[in-house]
Structures are given as structure tokens and as C-alpha cells.
Amino acid sequence: MLFQRKLIQNIKKNSKFFYFLIFIYLCLLLFSIGFRVFFNKNDNKTGQNFSQNIRVFCLIFTYDQKIATRSVMVYNTWAQRCDEFKFFLKITPNFNFKNNKVILDGIDIDLPANSFIDPGIEKENYRKLTDKTYRSLIYVKNHFGNFDWYLKADDDTYVFIDNLRKFVKNKNASEPITFGFDFKRYVNEGYHSGGAGYLMSNEAVKRLAIKLEKNYSSCPNRGVEDVDIAACFRSVEVHPGFSRDFLGKERFHPLPIKSLYYGRFPKWFLKFSAQAPAKGLKCCSDESITFHYMKPVDQYRIHALVQQFEKYPPNCKRKLRFIDIVHEILG
């Protein structure tokens, strides 16, 4: 009883302060609710319109032996979600084009002929990959220079184009910047993994292409594409941006989903990664943009999953997450 009396007396003495705290709490609560409502509306509007405002060009690297499998798969899944895309490769004598169709070794490959570009590649092999990239970027600058962002990706990479658009919606394409999975060696500020794909602003592509046009030998051309490209970018003051999400999870991935989830990391991956790799659900952002070394069958499965989630109504809070992709691929 004595304790209760003292408690009541203390409340009466400090009642003004107590009510003041309640008032502050209610104000903060109302502000928080209003903040969420406003920005959720804004996000929904942005989500509906950003694809119309941001123009993305996709450079997809392939070669003749993989056109009937990988290139067809990329075309049937994520490529057509880019505002424009082209397959870059060396056009060999076994190529023929008829009625805007690709005829390879006498077989009609169900791909449009105008999707393939040979930017002047001398030879198609790994040691010539830097040269292929340089020539492709010069070609893109001269023929497709009006896009905001340029994604370079391999034909065994799956790309979530909608996540890419969300990632760049508040970024400035006039800034000389690139994004990708970061390795920490060999180049000032590190370099992006070529296999994971990397994203380049309009200004970044323009600066690199102009430098190469003036003096093609002014940039390193040792065949180590991702290192060479990064070195060339640094010479024209193009710098890497931060691409991980707010939890520190990676958006660009040089390895397939199975390896990342189970933590089966090659030695080079552990040695060169700018951030210590994590396994399980901590490995990958729910807003991941790329996964490398993906089998065609797994790419089709992921794409079907993406399409399934797109059928949900706009007001549905159920969004595609990395755990959904894991369940689809790993069971």
C-alpha cells in the first residue's frame, strides 16, 4: 500500500512531464505513419514510371558455338526487358542472315538477325576479350549513345532487369561511374568482376570510348578484360560506385546461386573479393541484379518465377525475394 501511494504521488508531481512524453510519442507515431504512407505512394508511382524514364542498353557477349543454347535462352528470358539489347560476337563464315533470321550451319536459329553485332573483332577467344569489350563500347557510343545506362553481361548470366532499374532510379547517368561486384586488387579503387556483369553510366561509356578512339593503344589490352577495363576507366576519371544493399548484401554475383548459398567459394573469390563473402541467405540481396554461371534450365526456371510474381496485383506486398529463388533452384 505504501509503495502504491508513493507511486501515485510521484505521478501527480510529474504529471505534466508524463503527459508531455505521451504527447511527444504520439507526434512521432503520427509522423512515422505519414512518412511511410507518403513514401510508399511515391515508391509505387516511381515503380510504375521509372521504366519509362530510364533507358537501359544491354551488351550481351556471346560466340557462335553458344548461340543455339545460351543466346536463345537469354533472348527468351531477360534480354527483351532491356530498352535495347545486342549480342556482340565475331560473325564467322558459318553465319547467314535471311529474312531477319539467323542461319547457323544451315539451321534456322529462332533469333532476329538485327540483334547480332560484330564491332570489328579480330579473333574470338579469352585473350581477346579486352579487345572485344573496347570495340563493343566504341560501337555502342557511336550507334546507341542516347541511353542512360549500359549493362555488359555474358550469355551465361541471368539479369533481373527490373531490379537494375530500381537500383539506378535515383542515380545520375551523367556522373562518370560504374557498378558491379567489387574485387580489391590490381587497379586503383579495385575493379568489377566481368562475369558478374557491370553497369556503366552514359558518361562512363562516353569517356572511355572517346579515349580509345583518339588512341586505341592508350589503354591496357592484356586480355584480362575486367582488370583492363577498370584501368582504362580510371585513366579518364571514371570511378566505381557502391552497389550493395542497405544490409550490406551483394547485388552482382560472379558465382551461381548454388555455390553462393552453400558457401562453395573458389580460392580466387575469397582472395580478391572486396567484402568477405557470406553464405546462406546472407550471401545475396533480395534486390540482386545478376547471377553468373547459370545453366539455361535454371535461367528459365528463374524467369518463370519472376513472371509468376508479376501476376500478383500491384497492391500485394508479396515481393520476389532471394529465398524464393533458392527454393526454386535448390528445392
mmCIF file of C-alpha atoms in Angstrom:
data_model
loop_
_atom_site.group_PDB
_atom_site.id
_atom_site.type_symbol
_atom_site.label_atom_id
_atom_site.label_comp_id
_atom_site.label_asym_id
_atom_site.label_seq_id
_atom_site.Cartn_x
_atom_site.Cartn_y
_atom_site.Cartn_z
ATOM 1 C CA MET A 1 0.000 0.000 0.000
ATOM 2 C CA LEU A 2 2.842 2.374 0.878
ATOM 3 C CA PHE A 3 4.537 1.701 -2.460
ATOM 4 C CA GLN A 4 1.300 2.389 -4.350
ATOM 5 C CA ARG A 5 0.788 5.711 -2.524
ATOM 6 C CA LYS A 6 4.324 6.847 -3.322
ATOM 7 C CA LEU A 7 3.888 5.825 -6.973
ATOM 8 C CA ILE A 8 0.621 7.826 -7.245
ATOM 9 C CA GLN A 9 2.247 10.834 -5.578
ATOM 10 C CA ASN A 10 5.205 10.722 -7.992
ATOM 11 C CA ILE A 11 2.884 10.521 -10.987
ATOM 12 C CA LYS A 12 0.900 13.535 -9.701
ATOM 13 C CA LYS A 13 4.101 15.513 -9.125
ATOM 14 C CA ASN A 14 5.421 14.727 -12.597
ATOM 15 C CA SER A 15 2.098 14.574 -14.394
ATOM 16 C CA LYS A 16 2.928 17.479 -16.710
ATOM 17 C CA PHE A 17 6.192 15.855 -17.735
ATOM 18 C CA PHE A 18 4.449 12.485 -18.101
ATOM 19 C CA TYR A 19 1.743 13.904 -20.385
ATOM 20 C CA PHE A 20 4.406 15.789 -22.299
ATOM 21 C CA LEU A 21 6.186 12.481 -23.021
ATOM 22 C CA ILE A 22 2.909 10.922 -24.190
ATOM 23 C CA PHE A 23 2.330 13.924 -26.475
ATOM 24 C CA ILE A 24 5.807 13.609 -27.995
ATOM 25 C CA TYR A 25 5.332 9.861 -28.506
ATOM 26 C CA LEU A 26 2.006 10.363 -30.306
ATOM 27 C CA CYS A 27 3.508 13.076 -32.531
ATOM 28 C CA LEU A 28 6.380 10.795 -33.510
ATOM 29 C CA LEU A 29 3.956 7.943 -34.175
ATOM 30 C CA LEU A 30 1.766 10.080 -36.434
ATOM 31 C CA PHE A 31 4.821 11.452 -38.237
ATOM 32 C CA SER A 32 6.117 7.918 -38.795
ATOM 33 C CA ILE A 33 2.780 6.758 -40.243
ATOM 34 C CA GLY A 34 2.531 9.800 -42.510
ATOM 35 C CA PHE A 35 6.137 9.352 -43.663
ATOM 36 C CA ARG A 36 5.520 5.731 -44.617
ATOM 37 C CA VAL A 37 2.262 6.482 -46.420
ATOM 38 C CA PHE A 38 3.835 9.329 -48.412
ATOM 39 C CA PHE A 39 6.916 7.416 -49.493
ATOM 40 C CA ASN A 40 5.022 4.211 -50.216
ATOM 41 C CA LYS A 41 2.818 6.188 -52.586
ATOM 42 C CA ASN A 42 5.876 7.797 -54.104
ATOM 43 C CA ASP A 43 7.606 4.430 -54.495
ATOM 44 C CA ASN A 44 4.548 2.960 -56.173
ATOM 45 C CA LYS A 45 4.430 5.845 -58.635
ATOM 46 C CA THR A 46 8.118 5.509 -59.271
ATOM 47 C CA GLY A 47 7.769 1.770 -59.715
ATOM 48 C CA GLN A 48 5.125 2.322 -62.374
ATOM 49 C CA ASN A 49 7.004 5.020 -64.272
ATOM 50 C CA PHE A 50 10.721 4.534 -63.807
ATOM 51 C CA SER A 51 10.913 2.012 -66.662
ATOM 52 C CA GLN A 52 9.655 4.753 -68.982
ATOM 53 C CA ASN A 53 12.182 7.307 -67.735
ATOM 54 C CA ILE A 54 15.386 5.244 -67.501
ATOM 55 C CA ARG A 55 16.771 3.780 -70.717
ATOM 56 C CA VAL A 56 18.964 0.701 -70.360
ATOM 57 C CA PHE A 57 21.089 -0.812 -73.133
ATOM 58 C CA CYS A 58 22.338 -4.371 -72.676
ATOM 59 C CA LEU A 59 25.570 -5.581 -74.272
ATOM 60 C CA ILE A 60 25.438 -9.377 -74.240
ATOM 61 C CA PHE A 61 28.688 -11.154 -75.047
ATOM 62 C CA THR A 62 28.347 -14.495 -76.815
ATOM 63 C CA TYR A 63 30.044 -16.541 -79.544
ATOM 64 C CA ASP A 64 28.877 -18.769 -82.390
ATOM 65 C CA GLN A 65 29.125 -22.099 -80.551
ATOM 66 C CA LYS A 66 26.677 -20.951 -77.869
ATOM 67 C CA ILE A 67 24.086 -19.119 -79.935
ATOM 68 C CA ALA A 68 21.662 -22.052 -80.212
ATOM 69 C CA THR A 69 21.656 -22.580 -76.436
ATOM 70 C CA ARG A 70 22.736 -19.602 -74.349
ATOM 71 C CA SER A 71 21.825 -16.778 -76.722
ATOM 72 C CA VAL A 72 18.381 -18.229 -77.381
ATOM 73 C CA MET A 73 17.842 -18.602 -73.648
ATOM 74 C CA VAL A 74 18.881 -15.003 -72.910
ATOM 75 C CA TYR A 75 16.665 -13.729 -75.719
ATOM 76 C CA ASN A 76 13.668 -15.669 -74.402
ATOM 77 C CA THR A 77 14.130 -14.513 -70.808
ATOM 78 C CA TRP A 78 15.663 -11.237 -69.683
ATOM 79 C CA ALA A 79 17.139 -9.595 -72.805
ATOM 80 C CA GLN A 80 13.864 -8.229 -74.125
ATOM 81 C CA ARG A 81 13.317 -6.403 -70.843
ATOM 82 C CA CYS A 82 16.184 -4.072 -71.722
ATOM 83 C CA ASP A 83 15.166 -0.974 -73.678
ATOM 84 C CA GLU A 84 17.586 -2.206 -76.331
ATOM 85 C CA PHE A 85 19.993 -5.120 -76.487
ATOM 86 C CA LYS A 86 22.547 -6.572 -78.866
ATOM 87 C CA PHE A 87 24.587 -9.762 -78.920
ATOM 88 C CA PHE A 88 28.242 -8.937 -79.564
ATOM 89 C CA LEU A 89 30.431 -11.535 -81.240
ATOM 90 C CA LYS A 90 32.627 -12.211 -84.245
ATOM 91 C CA ILE A 91 30.477 -13.069 -87.257
ATOM 92 C CA THR A 92 32.059 -16.194 -88.758
ATOM 93 C CA PRO A 93 31.561 -17.734 -92.256
ATOM 94 C CA ASN A 94 29.031 -20.245 -90.873
ATOM 95 C CA PHE A 95 26.640 -17.326 -90.247
ATOM 96 C CA ASN A 96 23.934 -16.428 -92.734
ATOM 97 C CA PHE A 97 21.089 -13.960 -92.398
ATOM 98 C CA LYS A 98 17.794 -14.444 -94.213
ATOM 99 C CA ASN A 99 14.521 -12.581 -93.650
ATOM 100 C CA ASN A 100 15.961 -11.162 -90.432
ATOM 101 C CA LYS A 101 16.629 -14.659 -89.132
ATOM 102 C CA VAL A 102 19.943 -16.191 -88.135
ATOM 103 C CA ILE A 103 21.003 -19.250 -90.118
ATOM 104 C CA LEU A 104 23.883 -21.005 -88.370
ATOM 105 C CA ASP A 105 25.466 -24.014 -90.082
ATOM 106 C CA GLY A 106 22.350 -24.254 -92.235
ATOM 107 C CA ILE A 107 19.986 -24.335 -89.246
ATOM 108 C CA ASP A 108 17.426 -21.624 -88.612
ATOM 109 C CA ILE A 109 18.102 -20.226 -85.131
ATOM 110 C CA ASP A 110 14.958 -18.519 -83.933
ATOM 111 C CA LEU A 111 16.628 -15.170 -83.253
ATOM 112 C CA PRO A 112 16.339 -11.843 -85.104
ATOM 113 C CA ALA A 113 19.399 -11.154 -87.246
ATOM 114 C CA ASN A 114 19.479 -7.470 -86.278
ATOM 115 C CA SER A 115 20.214 -8.487 -82.687
ATOM 116 C CA PHE A 116 23.779 -9.501 -83.602
ATOM 117 C CA ILE A 117 26.677 -7.087 -83.913
ATOM 118 C CA ASP A 118 30.289 -7.681 -84.914
ATOM 119 C CA PRO A 119 32.090 -4.486 -83.826
ATOM 120 C CA GLY A 120 35.263 -5.499 -85.680
ATOM 121 C CA ILE A 121 36.529 -8.335 -83.521
ATOM 122 C CA GLU A 122 39.734 -9.852 -84.862
ATOM 123 C CA LYS A 123 39.567 -13.161 -83.055
ATOM 124 C CA GLU A 124 37.120 -14.748 -80.622
ATOM 125 C CA ASN A 125 38.960 -16.122 -77.587
ATOM 126 C CA TYR A 126 39.526 -15.291 -73.941
ATOM 127 C CA ARG A 127 42.802 -13.446 -74.565
ATOM 128 C CA LYS A 128 40.956 -11.129 -76.964
ATOM 129 C CA LEU A 129 38.142 -10.349 -74.531
ATOM 130 C CA THR A 130 39.503 -6.908 -73.642
ATOM 131 C CA ASP A 131 39.679 -6.015 -77.333
ATOM 132 C CA LYS A 132 36.113 -7.265 -77.824
ATOM 133 C CA THR A 133 34.919 -5.093 -74.958
ATOM 134 C CA TYR A 134 36.724 -1.969 -76.137
ATOM 135 C CA ARG A 135 35.400 -2.297 -79.682
ATOM 136 C CA SER A 136 31.878 -3.017 -78.437
ATOM 137 C CA LEU A 137 31.832 0.093 -76.240
ATOM 138 C CA ILE A 138 33.101 2.261 -79.081
ATOM 139 C CA TYR A 139 30.365 0.850 -81.329
ATOM 140 C CA VAL A 140 27.711 1.459 -78.682
ATOM 141 C CA LYS A 141 28.812 5.041 -78.105
ATOM 142 C CA ASN A 142 28.581 5.800 -81.822
ATOM 143 C CA HIS A 143 25.336 3.955 -82.607
ATOM 144 C CA PHE A 144 23.416 3.780 -79.302
ATOM 145 C CA GLY A 145 24.741 6.780 -77.415
ATOM 146 C CA ASN A 146 21.389 8.056 -76.158
ATOM 147 C CA PHE A 147 20.850 5.519 -73.366
ATOM 148 C CA ASP A 148 21.236 6.297 -69.666
ATOM 149 C CA TRP A 149 22.870 3.067 -68.533
ATOM 150 C CA TYR A 150 24.796 0.277 -70.236
ATOM 151 C CA LEU A 151 24.980 -3.237 -68.840
ATOM 152 C CA LYS A 152 27.693 -5.581 -70.059
ATOM 153 C CA ALA A 153 26.815 -9.216 -69.327
ATOM 154 C CA ASP A 154 27.808 -12.683 -70.525
ATOM 155 C CA ASP A 155 25.418 -15.164 -72.137
ATOM 156 C CA ASP A 156 25.501 -17.405 -69.038
ATOM 157 C CA THR A 157 24.395 -14.614 -66.714
ATOM 158 C CA TYR A 158 20.824 -14.086 -65.542
ATOM 159 C CA VAL A 159 19.874 -10.439 -65.102
ATOM 160 C CA PHE A 160 16.944 -9.073 -63.105
ATOM 161 C CA ILE A 161 16.326 -6.007 -65.253
ATOM 162 C CA ASP A 162 13.563 -4.644 -63.007
ATOM 163 C CA ASN A 163 15.922 -4.728 -60.011
ATOM 164 C CA LEU A 164 18.536 -2.970 -62.134
ATOM 165 C CA ARG A 165 16.059 -0.196 -62.936
ATOM 166 C CA LYS A 166 15.132 0.206 -59.274
ATOM 167 C CA PHE A 167 18.811 0.366 -58.360
ATOM 168 C CA VAL A 168 19.586 3.241 -60.736
ATOM 169 C CA LYS A 169 16.313 5.165 -60.477
ATOM 170 C CA ASN A 170 17.855 7.797 -58.168
ATOM 171 C CA LYS A 171 21.328 7.757 -59.737
ATOM 172 C CA ASN A 172 22.757 10.220 -62.227
ATOM 173 C CA ALA A 173 23.762 8.765 -65.602
ATOM 174 C CA SER A 174 25.743 11.936 -66.328
ATOM 175 C CA GLU A 175 28.117 11.035 -63.499
ATOM 176 C CA PRO A 176 31.233 9.047 -64.556
ATOM 177 C CA ILE A 177 30.505 5.920 -62.527
ATOM 178 C CA THR A 178 30.234 2.130 -62.782
ATOM 179 C CA PHE A 179 28.660 -0.555 -60.579
ATOM 180 C CA GLY A 180 29.304 -4.281 -60.141
ATOM 181 C CA PHE A 181 30.791 -6.913 -57.873
ATOM 182 C CA ASP A 182 33.957 -5.439 -56.401
ATOM 183 C CA PHE A 183 37.383 -7.043 -56.396
ATOM 184 C CA LYS A 184 40.103 -5.237 -54.486
ATOM 185 C CA ARG A 185 43.384 -5.811 -56.323
ATOM 186 C CA TYR A 186 45.473 -4.717 -59.314
ATOM 187 C CA VAL A 187 43.689 -1.429 -60.038
ATOM 188 C CA ASN A 188 43.291 1.758 -58.038
ATOM 189 C CA GLU A 189 39.892 1.535 -56.264
ATOM 190 C CA GLY A 190 39.596 -2.102 -57.398
ATOM 191 C CA TYR A 191 37.650 -3.484 -60.336
ATOM 192 C CA HIS A 192 34.306 -5.107 -61.119
ATOM 193 C CA SER A 193 34.004 -8.804 -61.911
ATOM 194 C CA GLY A 194 33.429 -9.217 -65.640
ATOM 195 C CA GLY A 195 31.498 -12.432 -65.137
ATOM 196 C CA ALA A 196 29.015 -10.837 -62.759
ATOM 197 C CA GLY A 197 28.360 -8.134 -65.328
ATOM 198 C CA TYR A 198 28.860 -4.454 -64.690
ATOM 199 C CA LEU A 199 26.774 -1.355 -65.154
ATOM 200 C CA MET A 200 28.156 1.796 -66.770
ATOM 201 C CA SER A 201 26.703 5.282 -66.891
ATOM 202 C CA ASN A 202 26.334 7.118 -70.183
ATOM 203 C CA GLU A 203 29.176 9.423 -69.170
ATOM 204 C CA ALA A 204 31.448 6.495 -68.291
ATOM 205 C CA VAL A 205 30.963 4.831 -71.687
ATOM 206 C CA LYS A 206 31.415 8.128 -73.495
ATOM 207 C CA ARG A 207 34.703 8.945 -71.767
ATOM 208 C CA LEU A 208 36.208 5.506 -72.338
ATOM 209 C CA ALA A 209 35.131 5.318 -75.993
ATOM 210 C CA ILE A 210 36.453 8.782 -76.805
ATOM 211 C CA LYS A 211 39.818 7.953 -75.257
ATOM 212 C CA LEU A 212 40.077 4.735 -77.270
ATOM 213 C CA GLU A 213 39.066 6.473 -80.493
ATOM 214 C CA LYS A 214 41.829 9.024 -80.014
ATOM 215 C CA ASN A 215 44.472 6.425 -79.191
ATOM 216 C CA TYR A 216 43.417 2.765 -79.064
ATOM 217 C CA SER A 217 46.706 1.666 -77.510
ATOM 218 C CA SER A 218 46.391 4.160 -74.641
ATOM 219 C CA CYS A 219 44.526 1.601 -72.503
ATOM 220 C CA PRO A 220 45.834 -1.803 -71.365
ATOM 221 C CA ASN A 221 44.884 -4.703 -73.622
ATOM 222 C CA ARG A 222 46.305 -7.774 -71.904
ATOM 223 C CA GLY A 223 43.209 -9.968 -72.252
ATOM 224 C CA VAL A 224 42.205 -9.684 -68.593
ATOM 225 C CA GLU A 225 39.050 -7.839 -69.502
ATOM 226 C CA ASP A 226 37.691 -6.703 -66.143
ATOM 227 C CA VAL A 227 41.095 -5.502 -64.884
ATOM 228 C CA ASP A 228 41.943 -3.774 -68.192
ATOM 229 C CA ILE A 229 38.578 -2.030 -68.424
ATOM 230 C CA ALA A 230 38.866 -0.754 -64.839
ATOM 231 C CA ALA A 231 42.360 0.611 -65.502
ATOM 232 C CA CYS A 232 41.116 2.380 -68.625
ATOM 233 C CA PHE A 233 38.165 3.835 -66.718
ATOM 234 C CA ARG A 234 40.462 5.215 -64.003
ATOM 235 C CA SER A 235 42.569 6.956 -66.637
ATOM 236 C CA VAL A 236 39.517 9.014 -67.635
ATOM 237 C CA GLU A 237 38.323 9.616 -64.050
ATOM 238 C CA VAL A 238 35.534 7.039 -64.056
ATOM 239 C CA HIS A 239 35.146 5.547 -60.587
ATOM 240 C CA PRO A 240 33.333 2.531 -59.091
ATOM 241 C CA GLY A 241 30.166 3.122 -57.095
ATOM 242 C CA PHE A 242 28.735 1.233 -54.117
ATOM 243 C CA SER A 243 26.308 -1.461 -55.237
ATOM 244 C CA ARG A 244 25.481 -3.453 -52.084
ATOM 245 C CA ASP A 245 22.075 -3.050 -50.438
ATOM 246 C CA PHE A 246 21.333 -1.413 -47.068
ATOM 247 C CA LEU A 247 22.113 -4.702 -45.280
ATOM 248 C CA GLY A 248 25.497 -4.958 -46.985
ATOM 249 C CA LYS A 249 24.380 -7.827 -49.232
ATOM 250 C CA GLU A 250 25.714 -8.073 -52.775
ATOM 251 C CA ARG A 251 23.588 -7.268 -55.832
ATOM 252 C CA PHE A 252 26.028 -8.506 -58.504
ATOM 253 C CA HIS A 253 27.235 -12.106 -58.279
ATOM 254 C CA PRO A 254 30.175 -13.760 -60.105
ATOM 255 C CA LEU A 255 29.059 -17.237 -59.000
ATOM 256 C CA PRO A 256 25.904 -19.337 -59.436
ATOM 257 C CA ILE A 257 23.208 -19.440 -56.775
ATOM 258 C CA LYS A 258 24.105 -22.928 -55.521
ATOM 259 C CA SER A 259 27.746 -22.015 -54.866
ATOM 260 C CA LEU A 260 26.815 -18.786 -53.119
ATOM 261 C CA TYR A 261 24.127 -20.326 -50.916
ATOM 262 C CA TYR A 262 26.238 -23.285 -49.749
ATOM 263 C CA GLY A 263 29.406 -21.217 -49.436
ATOM 264 C CA ARG A 264 31.373 -23.139 -52.051
ATOM 265 C CA PHE A 265 33.740 -20.294 -52.818
ATOM 266 C CA PRO A 266 36.809 -20.726 -55.068
ATOM 267 C CA LYS A 267 40.128 -19.550 -53.639
ATOM 268 C CA TRP A 268 40.345 -16.646 -56.084
ATOM 269 C CA PHE A 269 36.903 -15.463 -54.962
ATOM 270 C CA LEU A 270 37.899 -15.432 -51.294
ATOM 271 C CA LYS A 271 41.233 -13.803 -52.086
ATOM 272 C CA PHE A 272 40.068 -10.980 -54.318
ATOM 273 C CA SER A 273 36.588 -10.059 -53.030
ATOM 274 C CA ALA A 274 36.439 -6.565 -51.559
ATOM 275 C CA GLN A 275 33.979 -7.775 -48.912
ATOM 276 C CA ALA A 276 34.271 -11.122 -47.128
ATOM 277 C CA PRO A 277 31.730 -13.437 -48.831
ATOM 278 C CA ALA A 278 28.788 -14.708 -46.809
ATOM 279 C CA LYS A 279 26.794 -17.875 -47.404
ATOM 280 C CA GLY A 280 23.186 -18.853 -46.895
ATOM 281 C CA LEU A 281 20.566 -16.125 -47.131
ATOM 282 C CA LYS A 282 23.198 -13.560 -46.146
ATOM 283 C CA CYS A 283 25.033 -14.010 -49.441
ATOM 284 C CA CYS A 284 22.660 -12.228 -51.728
ATOM 285 C CA SER A 285 20.360 -9.238 -51.731
ATOM 286 C CA ASP A 286 16.633 -9.639 -52.261
ATOM 287 C CA GLU A 287 17.254 -6.985 -54.925
ATOM 288 C CA SER A 288 20.015 -8.934 -56.684
ATOM 289 C CA ILE A 289 20.720 -7.865 -60.252
ATOM 290 C CA THR A 290 22.936 -10.630 -61.717
ATOM 291 C CA PHE A 291 24.000 -14.232 -61.197
ATOM 292 C CA HIS A 292 26.820 -15.701 -63.290
ATOM 293 C CA TYR A 293 27.475 -19.286 -64.470
ATOM 294 C CA MET A 294 23.770 -20.048 -64.659
ATOM 295 C CA LYS A 295 22.634 -23.104 -66.619
ATOM 296 C CA PRO A 296 19.952 -22.447 -69.251
ATOM 297 C CA VAL A 297 17.446 -24.671 -67.422
ATOM 298 C CA ASP A 298 17.921 -22.679 -64.200
ATOM 299 C CA GLN A 299 17.597 -19.382 -66.046
ATOM 300 C CA TYR A 300 14.277 -20.493 -67.494
ATOM 301 C CA ARG A 301 13.107 -21.557 -64.028
ATOM 302 C CA ILE A 302 14.051 -18.199 -62.521
ATOM 303 C CA HIS A 303 12.334 -16.353 -65.336
ATOM 304 C CA ALA A 304 9.154 -18.362 -64.829
ATOM 305 C CA LEU A 305 9.306 -17.440 -61.136
ATOM 306 C CA VAL A 306 9.709 -13.750 -61.998
ATOM 307 C CA GLN A 307 6.679 -13.939 -64.277
ATOM 308 C CA GLN A 308 4.670 -15.681 -61.561
ATOM 309 C CA PHE A 309 5.312 -12.860 -59.091
ATOM 310 C CA GLU A 310 4.487 -10.252 -61.727
ATOM 311 C CA LYS A 311 0.948 -11.637 -61.875
ATOM 312 C CA TYR A 312 0.274 -10.507 -58.306
ATOM 313 C CA PRO A 313 -1.791 -7.290 -58.081
ATOM 314 C CA PRO A 314 0.173 -4.033 -57.576
ATOM 315 C CA ASN A 315 -1.112 -3.593 -54.003
ATOM 316 C CA CYS A 316 0.141 -7.041 -52.982
ATOM 317 C CA LYS A 317 3.059 -6.825 -50.549
ATOM 318 C CA ARG A 318 4.427 -10.201 -51.635
ATOM 319 C CA LYS A 319 7.654 -9.460 -53.495
ATOM 320 C CA LEU A 320 10.184 -11.820 -55.025
ATOM 321 C CA ARG A 321 12.989 -12.463 -52.528
ATOM 322 C CA PHE A 322 16.227 -14.378 -52.670
ATOM 323 C CA ILE A 323 14.731 -17.160 -50.525
ATOM 324 C CA ASP A 324 12.073 -17.725 -53.212
ATOM 325 C CA ILE A 325 14.824 -18.117 -55.827
ATOM 326 C CA VAL A 326 16.710 -20.544 -53.573
ATOM 327 C CA HIS A 327 13.599 -22.693 -53.145
ATOM 328 C CA GLU A 328 13.023 -22.740 -56.894
ATOM 329 C CA ILE A 329 16.604 -23.650 -57.833
ATOM 330 C CA LEU A 330 17.673 -25.820 -54.896
ATOM 331 C CA GLY A 331 14.307 -27.234 -53.859
#
